[in-house]
Tab-separated table of C-alpha atoms in Angstrom:
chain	number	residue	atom	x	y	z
A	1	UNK	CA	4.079	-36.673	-12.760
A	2	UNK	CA	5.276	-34.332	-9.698
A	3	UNK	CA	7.008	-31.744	-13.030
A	4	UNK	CA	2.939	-31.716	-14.691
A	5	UNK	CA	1.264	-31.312	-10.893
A	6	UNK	CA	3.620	-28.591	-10.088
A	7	UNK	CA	2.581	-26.891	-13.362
A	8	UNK	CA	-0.711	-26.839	-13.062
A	9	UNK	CA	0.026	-25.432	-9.470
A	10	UNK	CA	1.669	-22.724	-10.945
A	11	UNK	CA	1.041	-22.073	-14.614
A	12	UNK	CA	-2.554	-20.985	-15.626
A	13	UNK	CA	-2.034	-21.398	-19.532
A	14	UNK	CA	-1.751	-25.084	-18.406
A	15	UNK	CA	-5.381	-25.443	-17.196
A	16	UNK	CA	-6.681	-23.020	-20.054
A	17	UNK	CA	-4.943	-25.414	-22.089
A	18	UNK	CA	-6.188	-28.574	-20.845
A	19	UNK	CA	-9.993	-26.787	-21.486
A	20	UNK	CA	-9.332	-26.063	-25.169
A	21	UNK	CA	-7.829	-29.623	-25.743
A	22	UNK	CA	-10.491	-30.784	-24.164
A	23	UNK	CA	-13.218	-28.823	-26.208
A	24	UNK	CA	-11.148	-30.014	-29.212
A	25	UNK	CA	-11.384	-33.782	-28.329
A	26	UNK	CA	-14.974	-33.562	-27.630
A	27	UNK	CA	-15.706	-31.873	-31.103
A	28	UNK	CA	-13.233	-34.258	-32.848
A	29	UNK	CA	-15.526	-37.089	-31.444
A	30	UNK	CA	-18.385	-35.844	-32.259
A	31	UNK	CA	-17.313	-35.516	-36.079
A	32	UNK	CA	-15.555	-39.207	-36.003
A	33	UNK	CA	-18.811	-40.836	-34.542
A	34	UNK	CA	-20.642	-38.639	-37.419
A	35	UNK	CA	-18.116	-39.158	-40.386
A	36	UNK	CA	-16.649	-42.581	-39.507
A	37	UNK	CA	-19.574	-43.830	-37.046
A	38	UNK	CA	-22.025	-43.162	-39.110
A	39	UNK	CA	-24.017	-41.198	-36.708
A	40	UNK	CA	-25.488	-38.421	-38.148
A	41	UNK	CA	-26.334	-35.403	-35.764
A	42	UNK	CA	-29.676	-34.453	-34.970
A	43	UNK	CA	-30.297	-30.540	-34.740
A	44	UNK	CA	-29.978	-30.521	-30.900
A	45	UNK	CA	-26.642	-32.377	-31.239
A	46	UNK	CA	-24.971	-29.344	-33.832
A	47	UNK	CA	-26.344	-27.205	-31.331
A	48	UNK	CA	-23.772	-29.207	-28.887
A	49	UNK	CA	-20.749	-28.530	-30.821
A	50	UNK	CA	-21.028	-24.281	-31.274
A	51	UNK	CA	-19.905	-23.870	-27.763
A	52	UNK	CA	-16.982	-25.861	-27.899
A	53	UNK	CA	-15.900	-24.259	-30.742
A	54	UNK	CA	-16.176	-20.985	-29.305
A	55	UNK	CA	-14.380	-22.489	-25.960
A	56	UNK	CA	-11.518	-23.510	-28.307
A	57	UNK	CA	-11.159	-19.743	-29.378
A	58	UNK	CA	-11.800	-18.394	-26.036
A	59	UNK	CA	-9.765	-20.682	-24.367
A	60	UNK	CA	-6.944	-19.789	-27.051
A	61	UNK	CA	-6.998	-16.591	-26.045
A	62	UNK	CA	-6.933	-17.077	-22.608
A	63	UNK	CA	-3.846	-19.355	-23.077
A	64	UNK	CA	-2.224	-16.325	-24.601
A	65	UNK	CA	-3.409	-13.753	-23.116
A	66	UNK	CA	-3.726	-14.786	-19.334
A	67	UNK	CA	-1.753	-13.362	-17.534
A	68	UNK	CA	-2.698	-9.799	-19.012
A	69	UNK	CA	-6.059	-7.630	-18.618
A	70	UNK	CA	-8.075	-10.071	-20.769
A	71	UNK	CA	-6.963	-13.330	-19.009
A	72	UNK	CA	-9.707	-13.245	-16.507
A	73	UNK	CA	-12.218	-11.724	-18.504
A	74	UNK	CA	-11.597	-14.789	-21.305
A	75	UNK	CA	-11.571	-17.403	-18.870
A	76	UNK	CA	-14.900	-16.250	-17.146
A	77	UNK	CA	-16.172	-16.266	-21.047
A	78	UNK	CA	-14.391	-19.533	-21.368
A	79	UNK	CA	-16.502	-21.140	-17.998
A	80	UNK	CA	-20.249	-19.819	-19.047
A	81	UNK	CA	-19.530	-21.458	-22.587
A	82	UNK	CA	-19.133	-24.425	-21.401
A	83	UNK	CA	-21.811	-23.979	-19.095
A	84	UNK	CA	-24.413	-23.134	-21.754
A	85	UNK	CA	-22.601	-26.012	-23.475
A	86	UNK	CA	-23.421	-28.646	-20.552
A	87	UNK	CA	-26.795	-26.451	-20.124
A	88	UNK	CA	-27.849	-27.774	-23.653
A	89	UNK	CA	-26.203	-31.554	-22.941
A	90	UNK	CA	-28.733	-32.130	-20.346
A	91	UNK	CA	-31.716	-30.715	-22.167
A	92	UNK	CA	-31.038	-33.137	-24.775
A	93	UNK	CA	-30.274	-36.001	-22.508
A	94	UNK	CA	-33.700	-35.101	-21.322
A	95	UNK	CA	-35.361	-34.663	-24.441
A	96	UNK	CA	-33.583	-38.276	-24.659
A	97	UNK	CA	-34.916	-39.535	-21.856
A	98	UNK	CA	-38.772	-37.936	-22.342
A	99	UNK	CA	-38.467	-35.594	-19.302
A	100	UNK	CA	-39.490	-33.047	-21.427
A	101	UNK	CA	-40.447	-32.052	-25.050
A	102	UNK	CA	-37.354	-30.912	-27.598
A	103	UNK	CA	-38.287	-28.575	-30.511
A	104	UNK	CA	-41.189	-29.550	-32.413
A	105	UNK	CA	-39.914	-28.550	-35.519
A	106	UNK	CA	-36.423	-28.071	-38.051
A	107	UNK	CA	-35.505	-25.634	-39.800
A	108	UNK	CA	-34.949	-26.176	-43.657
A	109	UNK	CA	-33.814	-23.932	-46.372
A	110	UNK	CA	-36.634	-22.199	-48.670
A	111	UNK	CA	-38.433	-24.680	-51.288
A	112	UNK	CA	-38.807	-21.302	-53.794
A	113	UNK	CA	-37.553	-22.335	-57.368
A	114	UNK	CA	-37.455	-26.210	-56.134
A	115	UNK	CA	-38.952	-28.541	-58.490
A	116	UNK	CA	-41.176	-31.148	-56.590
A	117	UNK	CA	-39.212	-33.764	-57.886
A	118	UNK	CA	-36.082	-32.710	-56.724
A	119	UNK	CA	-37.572	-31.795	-53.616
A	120	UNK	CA	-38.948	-34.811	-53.385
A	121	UNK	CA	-35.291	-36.606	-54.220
A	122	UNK	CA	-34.068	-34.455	-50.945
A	123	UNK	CA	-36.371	-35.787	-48.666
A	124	UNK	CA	-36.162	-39.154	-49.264
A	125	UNK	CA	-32.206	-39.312	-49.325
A	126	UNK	CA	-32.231	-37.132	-46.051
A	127	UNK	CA	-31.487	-39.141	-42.911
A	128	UNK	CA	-33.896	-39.204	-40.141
A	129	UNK	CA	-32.368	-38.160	-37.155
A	130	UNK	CA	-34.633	-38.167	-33.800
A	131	UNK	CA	-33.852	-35.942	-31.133
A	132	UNK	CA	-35.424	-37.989	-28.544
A	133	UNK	CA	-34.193	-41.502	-29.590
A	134	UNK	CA	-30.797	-42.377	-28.030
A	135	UNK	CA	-28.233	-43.303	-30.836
A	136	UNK	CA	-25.118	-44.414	-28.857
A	137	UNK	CA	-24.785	-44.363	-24.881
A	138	UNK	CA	-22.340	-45.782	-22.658
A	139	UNK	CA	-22.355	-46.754	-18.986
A	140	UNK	CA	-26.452	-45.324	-19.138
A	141	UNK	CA	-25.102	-41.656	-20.498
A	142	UNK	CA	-26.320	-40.837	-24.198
A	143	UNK	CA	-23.644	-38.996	-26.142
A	144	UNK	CA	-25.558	-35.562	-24.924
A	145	UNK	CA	-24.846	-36.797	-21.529
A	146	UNK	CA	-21.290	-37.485	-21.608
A	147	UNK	CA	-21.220	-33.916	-23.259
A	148	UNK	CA	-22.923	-32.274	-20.589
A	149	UNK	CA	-20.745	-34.347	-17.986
A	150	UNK	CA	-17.664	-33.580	-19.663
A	151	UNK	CA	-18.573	-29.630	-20.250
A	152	UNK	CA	-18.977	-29.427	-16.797
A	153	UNK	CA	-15.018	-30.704	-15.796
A	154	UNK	CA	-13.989	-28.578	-18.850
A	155	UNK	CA	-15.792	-25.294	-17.637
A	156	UNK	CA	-14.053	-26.598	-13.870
A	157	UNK	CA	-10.657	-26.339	-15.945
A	158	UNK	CA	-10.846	-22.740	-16.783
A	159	UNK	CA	-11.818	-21.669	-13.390
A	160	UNK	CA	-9.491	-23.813	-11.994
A	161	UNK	CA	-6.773	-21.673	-14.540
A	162	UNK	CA	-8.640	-18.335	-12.967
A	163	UNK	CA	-7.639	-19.328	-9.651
A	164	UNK	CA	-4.027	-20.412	-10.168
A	165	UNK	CA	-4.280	-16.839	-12.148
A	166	UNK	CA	-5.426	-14.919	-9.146
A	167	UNK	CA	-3.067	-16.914	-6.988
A	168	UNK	CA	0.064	-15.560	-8.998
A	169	UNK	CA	-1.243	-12.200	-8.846
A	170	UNK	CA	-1.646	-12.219	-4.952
């Protein structure tokens, strides 16, 4: 335990890392509760998993890269992603919760060259997913929630790797 702490003290690859397996286990969840839950995603909760993808790559590069020019840069990048990440987690949770209104409508691809029966066929085999109903929650947090809870600690992991950065520099 004292070998890890004195790591983290002192490496800043080891908190950038800690943010990208964390963005990793949070997208991995959200797939099994989709693909083996049987959960499917509303649009607001897709919306959810672009910035943890893009903290994954950040954060890669930041683990990489850190201690170079672009280490500080990446992990700034890294923090306001999963910012906008948690920023979106609590607008759903309060879409969730009806503190406000989500989006009004979806987005579907064009019906052009559709026959009516097949379009038909698609509609009725689509699942409805709600925005504003809660599908899973746990200890009074929705899914959205725990993601914007979660995003939060994970953005507080890269800056925590900017400061160990800027405390090796100094």
């Amino acid at each position: 335990m004292s070998t890890l702490l004195s790591l983290l003290r002192s490496d800043p690859r080891a908190f950038a890392a800690l943010g990208v397996a964390g963005s990793a286990g949070l997208l991995l969840g959200a797939l099994a509760f989709q693909y083996f839950g049987g959960l499917a995603p509303c649009p607001m909760c897709i919306w959810q998993r672009w910035p943890h993808g893009l903290a994954i790559l950040i954060g890669l590069g930041a683990v990489f890269l850190c201690s170079g020019r672009f280490g500080a840069p990446l992990l700034l990048l890294a923090i306001a992603t999963e910012l906008i990440g948690a920023g979106i987690g609590v607008f759903h949770a309060g879409v969730e919760r009806g503190l406000w209104e989500g989006p009004s409508t979806c987005t579907a691809g064009g019906v052009e060259n559709v026959s009516v029966d097949d379009l038909m066929a698609s509609i009725m085999s689509a699942p409805l997913v709600r925005c504003d109903e809660i599908a899973w929650e746990l200890f009074g947090l929705s899914m959205a929630g725990w993601n914007a809870v979660i995003s939060v600690g994970l953005a507080g992991c890269f800056a925590a790797a900017l400061i160990v950065r800027r405390r090796a520099a100094a």
